[in-house]
PDB file of C-alpha atoms in Angstrom:
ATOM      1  CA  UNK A   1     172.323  60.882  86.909  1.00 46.00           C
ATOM      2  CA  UNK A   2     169.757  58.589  88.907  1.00 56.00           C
ATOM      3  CA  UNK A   3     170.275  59.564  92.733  1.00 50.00           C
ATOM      4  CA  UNK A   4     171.277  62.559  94.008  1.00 58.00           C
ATOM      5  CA  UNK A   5     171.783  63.340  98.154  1.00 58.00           C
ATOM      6  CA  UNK A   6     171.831  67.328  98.528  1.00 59.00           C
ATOM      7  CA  UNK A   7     170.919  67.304 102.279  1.00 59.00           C
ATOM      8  CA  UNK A   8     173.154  68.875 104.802  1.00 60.00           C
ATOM      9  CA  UNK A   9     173.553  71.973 102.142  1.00 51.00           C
ATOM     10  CA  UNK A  10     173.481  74.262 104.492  1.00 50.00           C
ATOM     11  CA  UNK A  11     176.887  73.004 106.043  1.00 49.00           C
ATOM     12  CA  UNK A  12     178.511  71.858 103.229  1.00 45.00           C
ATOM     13  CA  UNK A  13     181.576  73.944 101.889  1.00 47.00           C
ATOM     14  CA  UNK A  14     180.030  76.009  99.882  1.00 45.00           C
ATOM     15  CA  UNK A  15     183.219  75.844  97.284  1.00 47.00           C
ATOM     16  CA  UNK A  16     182.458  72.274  96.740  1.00 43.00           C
ATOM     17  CA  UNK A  17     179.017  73.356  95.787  1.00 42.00           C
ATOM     18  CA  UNK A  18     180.228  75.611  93.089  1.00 40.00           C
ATOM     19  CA  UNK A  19     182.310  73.367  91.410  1.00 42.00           C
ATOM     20  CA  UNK A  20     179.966  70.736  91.283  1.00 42.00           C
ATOM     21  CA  UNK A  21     176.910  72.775  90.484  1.00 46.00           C
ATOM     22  CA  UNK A  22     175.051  71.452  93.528  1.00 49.00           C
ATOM     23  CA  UNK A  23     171.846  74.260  93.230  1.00 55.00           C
ATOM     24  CA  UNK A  24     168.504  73.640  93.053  1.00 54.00           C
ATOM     25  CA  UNK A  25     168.580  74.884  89.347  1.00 59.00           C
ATOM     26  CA  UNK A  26     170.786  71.720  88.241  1.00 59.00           C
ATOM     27  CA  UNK A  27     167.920  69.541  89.122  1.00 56.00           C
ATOM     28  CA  UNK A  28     165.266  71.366  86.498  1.00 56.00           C
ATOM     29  CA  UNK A  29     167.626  70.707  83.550  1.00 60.00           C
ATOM     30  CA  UNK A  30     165.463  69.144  80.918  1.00 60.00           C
ATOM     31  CA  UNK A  31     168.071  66.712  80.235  1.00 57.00           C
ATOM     32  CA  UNK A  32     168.198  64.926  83.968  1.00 67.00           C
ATOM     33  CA  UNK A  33     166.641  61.769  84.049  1.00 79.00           C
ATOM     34  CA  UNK A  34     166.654  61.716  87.939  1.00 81.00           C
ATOM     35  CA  UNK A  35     164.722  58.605  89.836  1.00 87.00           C
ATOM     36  CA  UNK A  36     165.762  58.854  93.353  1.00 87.00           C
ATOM     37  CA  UNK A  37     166.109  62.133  95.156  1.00 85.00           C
ATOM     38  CA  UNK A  38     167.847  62.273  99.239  1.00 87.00           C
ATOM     39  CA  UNK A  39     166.615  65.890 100.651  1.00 85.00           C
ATOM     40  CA  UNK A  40     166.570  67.801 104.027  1.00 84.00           C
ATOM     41  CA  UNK A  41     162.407  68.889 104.182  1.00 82.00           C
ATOM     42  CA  UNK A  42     163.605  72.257 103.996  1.00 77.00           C
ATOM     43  CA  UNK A  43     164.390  71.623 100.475  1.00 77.00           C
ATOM     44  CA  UNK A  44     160.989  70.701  99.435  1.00 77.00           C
ATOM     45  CA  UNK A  45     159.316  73.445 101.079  1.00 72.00           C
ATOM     46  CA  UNK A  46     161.637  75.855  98.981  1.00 71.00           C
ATOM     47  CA  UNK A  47     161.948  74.529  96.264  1.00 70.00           C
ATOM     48  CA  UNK A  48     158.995  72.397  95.607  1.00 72.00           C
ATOM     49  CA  UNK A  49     158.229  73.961  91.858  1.00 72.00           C
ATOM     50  CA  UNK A  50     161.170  72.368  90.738  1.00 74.00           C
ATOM     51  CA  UNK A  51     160.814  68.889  91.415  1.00 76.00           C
ATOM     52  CA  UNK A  52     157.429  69.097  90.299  1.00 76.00           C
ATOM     53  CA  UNK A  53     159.528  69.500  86.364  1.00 76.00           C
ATOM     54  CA  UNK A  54     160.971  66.615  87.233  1.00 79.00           C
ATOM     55  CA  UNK A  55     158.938  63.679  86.179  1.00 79.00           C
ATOM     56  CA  UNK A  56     161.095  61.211  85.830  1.00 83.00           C
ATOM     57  CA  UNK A  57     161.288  61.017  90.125  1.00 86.00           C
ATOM     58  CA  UNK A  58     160.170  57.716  91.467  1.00 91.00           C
ATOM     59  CA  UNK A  59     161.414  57.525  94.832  1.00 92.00           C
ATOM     60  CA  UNK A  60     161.978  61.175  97.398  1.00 91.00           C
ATOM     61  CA  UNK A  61     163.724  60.352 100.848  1.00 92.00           C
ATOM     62  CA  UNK A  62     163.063  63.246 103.295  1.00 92.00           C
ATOM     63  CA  UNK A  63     165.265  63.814 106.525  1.00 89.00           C
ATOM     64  CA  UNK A  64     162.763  64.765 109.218  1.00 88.00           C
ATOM     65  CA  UNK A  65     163.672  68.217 110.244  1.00 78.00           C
ATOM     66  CA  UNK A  66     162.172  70.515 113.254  1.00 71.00           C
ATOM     67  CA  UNK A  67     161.159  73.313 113.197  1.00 58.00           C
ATOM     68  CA  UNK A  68     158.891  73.411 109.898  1.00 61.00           C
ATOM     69  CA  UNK A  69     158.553  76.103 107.396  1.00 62.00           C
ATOM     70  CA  UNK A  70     155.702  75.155 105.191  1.00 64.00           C
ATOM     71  CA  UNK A  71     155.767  78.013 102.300  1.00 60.00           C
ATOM     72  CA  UNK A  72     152.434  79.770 102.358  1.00 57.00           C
ATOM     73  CA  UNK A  73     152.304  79.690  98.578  1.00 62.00           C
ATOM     74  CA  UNK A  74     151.475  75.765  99.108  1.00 58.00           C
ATOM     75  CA  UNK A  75     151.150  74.653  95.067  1.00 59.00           C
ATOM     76  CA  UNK A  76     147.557  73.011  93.778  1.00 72.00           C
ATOM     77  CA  UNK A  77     149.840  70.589  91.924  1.00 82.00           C
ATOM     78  CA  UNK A  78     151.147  67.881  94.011  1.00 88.00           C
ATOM     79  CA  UNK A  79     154.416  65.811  93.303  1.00 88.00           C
ATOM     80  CA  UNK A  80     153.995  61.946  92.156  1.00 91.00           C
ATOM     81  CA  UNK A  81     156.135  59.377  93.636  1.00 93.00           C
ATOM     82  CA  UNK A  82     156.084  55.780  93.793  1.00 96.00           C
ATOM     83  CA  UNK A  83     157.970  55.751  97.001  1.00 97.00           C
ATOM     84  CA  UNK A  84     158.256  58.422  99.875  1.00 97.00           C
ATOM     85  CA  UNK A  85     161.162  57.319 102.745  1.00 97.00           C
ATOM     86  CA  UNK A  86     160.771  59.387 105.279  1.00 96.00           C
ATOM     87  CA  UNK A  87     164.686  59.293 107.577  1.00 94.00           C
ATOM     88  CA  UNK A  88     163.956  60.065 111.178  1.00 94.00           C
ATOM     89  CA  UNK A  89     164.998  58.307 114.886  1.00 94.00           C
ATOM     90  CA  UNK A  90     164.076  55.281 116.163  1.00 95.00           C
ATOM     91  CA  UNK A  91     162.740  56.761 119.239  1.00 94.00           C
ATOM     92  CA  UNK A  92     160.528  58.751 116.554  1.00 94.00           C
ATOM     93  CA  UNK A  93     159.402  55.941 115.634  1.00 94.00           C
ATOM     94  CA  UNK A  94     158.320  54.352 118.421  1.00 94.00           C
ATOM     95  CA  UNK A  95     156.429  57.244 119.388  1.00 93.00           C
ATOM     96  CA  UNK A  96     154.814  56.873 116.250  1.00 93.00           C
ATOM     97  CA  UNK A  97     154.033  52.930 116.484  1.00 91.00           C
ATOM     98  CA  UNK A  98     152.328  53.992 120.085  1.00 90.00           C
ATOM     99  CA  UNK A  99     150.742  57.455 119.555  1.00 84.00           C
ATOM    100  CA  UNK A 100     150.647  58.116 116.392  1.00 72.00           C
ATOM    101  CA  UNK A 101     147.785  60.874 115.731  1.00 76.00           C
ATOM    102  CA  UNK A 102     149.889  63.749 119.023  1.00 81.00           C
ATOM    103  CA  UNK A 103     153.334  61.979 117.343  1.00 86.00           C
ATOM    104  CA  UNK A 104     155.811  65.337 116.066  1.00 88.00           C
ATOM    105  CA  UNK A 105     156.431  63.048 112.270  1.00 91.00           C
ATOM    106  CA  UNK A 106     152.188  62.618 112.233  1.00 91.00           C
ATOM    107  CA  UNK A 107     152.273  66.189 111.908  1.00 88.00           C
ATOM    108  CA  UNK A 108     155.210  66.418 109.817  1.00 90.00           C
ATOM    109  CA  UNK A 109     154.057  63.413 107.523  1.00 91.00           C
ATOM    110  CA  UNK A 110     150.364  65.634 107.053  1.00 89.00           C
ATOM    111  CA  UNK A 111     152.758  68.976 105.850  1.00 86.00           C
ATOM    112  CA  UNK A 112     154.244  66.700 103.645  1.00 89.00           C
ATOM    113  CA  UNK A 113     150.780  66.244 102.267  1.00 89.00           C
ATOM    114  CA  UNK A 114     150.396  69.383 101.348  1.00 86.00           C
ATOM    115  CA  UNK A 115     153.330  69.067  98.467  1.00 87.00           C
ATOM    116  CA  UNK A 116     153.029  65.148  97.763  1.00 91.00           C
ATOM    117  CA  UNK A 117     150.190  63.238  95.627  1.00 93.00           C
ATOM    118  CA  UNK A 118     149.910  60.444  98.866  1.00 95.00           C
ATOM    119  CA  UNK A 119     147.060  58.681  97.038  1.00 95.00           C
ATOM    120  CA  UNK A 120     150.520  58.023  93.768  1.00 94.00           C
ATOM    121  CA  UNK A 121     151.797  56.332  96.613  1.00 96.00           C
ATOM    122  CA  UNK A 122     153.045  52.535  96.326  1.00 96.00           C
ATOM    123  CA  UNK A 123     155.279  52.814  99.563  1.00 96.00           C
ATOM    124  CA  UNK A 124     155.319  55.127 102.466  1.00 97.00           C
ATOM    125  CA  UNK A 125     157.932  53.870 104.997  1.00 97.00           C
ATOM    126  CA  UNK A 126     159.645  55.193 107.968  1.00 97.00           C
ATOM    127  CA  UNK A 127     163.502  54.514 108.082  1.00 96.00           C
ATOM    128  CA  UNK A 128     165.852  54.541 111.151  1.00 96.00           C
ATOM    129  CA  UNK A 129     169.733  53.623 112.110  1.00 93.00           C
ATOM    130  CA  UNK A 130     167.804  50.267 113.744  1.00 96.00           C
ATOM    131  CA  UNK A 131     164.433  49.830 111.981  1.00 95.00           C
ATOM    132  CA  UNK A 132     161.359  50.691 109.432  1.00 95.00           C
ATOM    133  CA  UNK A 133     157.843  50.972 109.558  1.00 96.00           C
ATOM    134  CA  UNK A 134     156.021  50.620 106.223  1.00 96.00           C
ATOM    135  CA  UNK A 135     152.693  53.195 106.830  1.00 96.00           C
ATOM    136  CA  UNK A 136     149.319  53.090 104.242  1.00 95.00           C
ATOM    137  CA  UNK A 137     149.780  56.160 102.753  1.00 95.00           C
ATOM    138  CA  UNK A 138     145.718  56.794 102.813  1.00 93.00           C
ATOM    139  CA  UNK A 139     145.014  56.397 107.029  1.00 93.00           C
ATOM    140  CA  UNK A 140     149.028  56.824 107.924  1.00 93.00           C
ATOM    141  CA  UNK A 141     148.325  53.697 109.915  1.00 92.00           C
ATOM    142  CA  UNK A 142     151.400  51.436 110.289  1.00 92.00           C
ATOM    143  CA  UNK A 143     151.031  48.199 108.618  1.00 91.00           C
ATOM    144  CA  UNK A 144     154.551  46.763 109.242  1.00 70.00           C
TER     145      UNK A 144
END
């Protein structure tokens, strides 16, 4: 197994779940050799001790998600990625591209900090329907 897309878990049938052992426990199996993960941010707020065991993740794509619940027990250990894609609109976007510091995915990119190593970075990119914006992952500036 090399990708795996768990978001929208909360409305998939929860039968299919079951019989494919879709849980968050499947993914700390010391056997998965995982390298590109697809998650709602919920996911990562709940269950961010477990893909910290999984150290063979390169590449995390977040769906941007609103309202936030960051988990108060925030972890000292950060995850390492070479690539964070972070899915969100293209009006999102924009907003970002013209104010980014008051933009709603400035403040959800800094909460996202809080789990992430930013500075294992290679790529930090912004992905829409129509377009991406490739950020530096130190000032969240947008470069492309």
């Amino acid at each position: 197994l090399k990708l795996l897309n768990i978001t929208d878990l909360d409305t998939m049938d929860r039968n299919l779940m079951i019989k494919h052992e879709i849980n968050p426990s499947t993914l700390a199996r010391p056997n998965i050799n995982l390298k590109v993960l697809v998650i709602d941010a919920q996911f990562l707020y709940d269950f961010n001790s477990i893909l910290l065991s999984i150290p063979s993740l390169e590449v995390l794509k977040i769906r941007y998600s609103e309202p936030i619940k960051i988990n108060s027990r925030v972890w000292k250990d950060k995850i390492r990625l070479h690539e964070l894609l972070i899915e969100c609109s293209d009006d999102q976007i924009n907003e970002y591209k013209t104010s980014r510091t008051t933009s709603e995915i400035h403040c959800f990119i800094q909460s996202l900090a809080l789990y992430i190593n930013f500075t294992s970075l290679k790529r930090l990119t912004l992905v829409a329907i129509s377009q991406s914006v490739i950020i530096d992952a130190a000032t969240l500036m947008v470069i492309e």
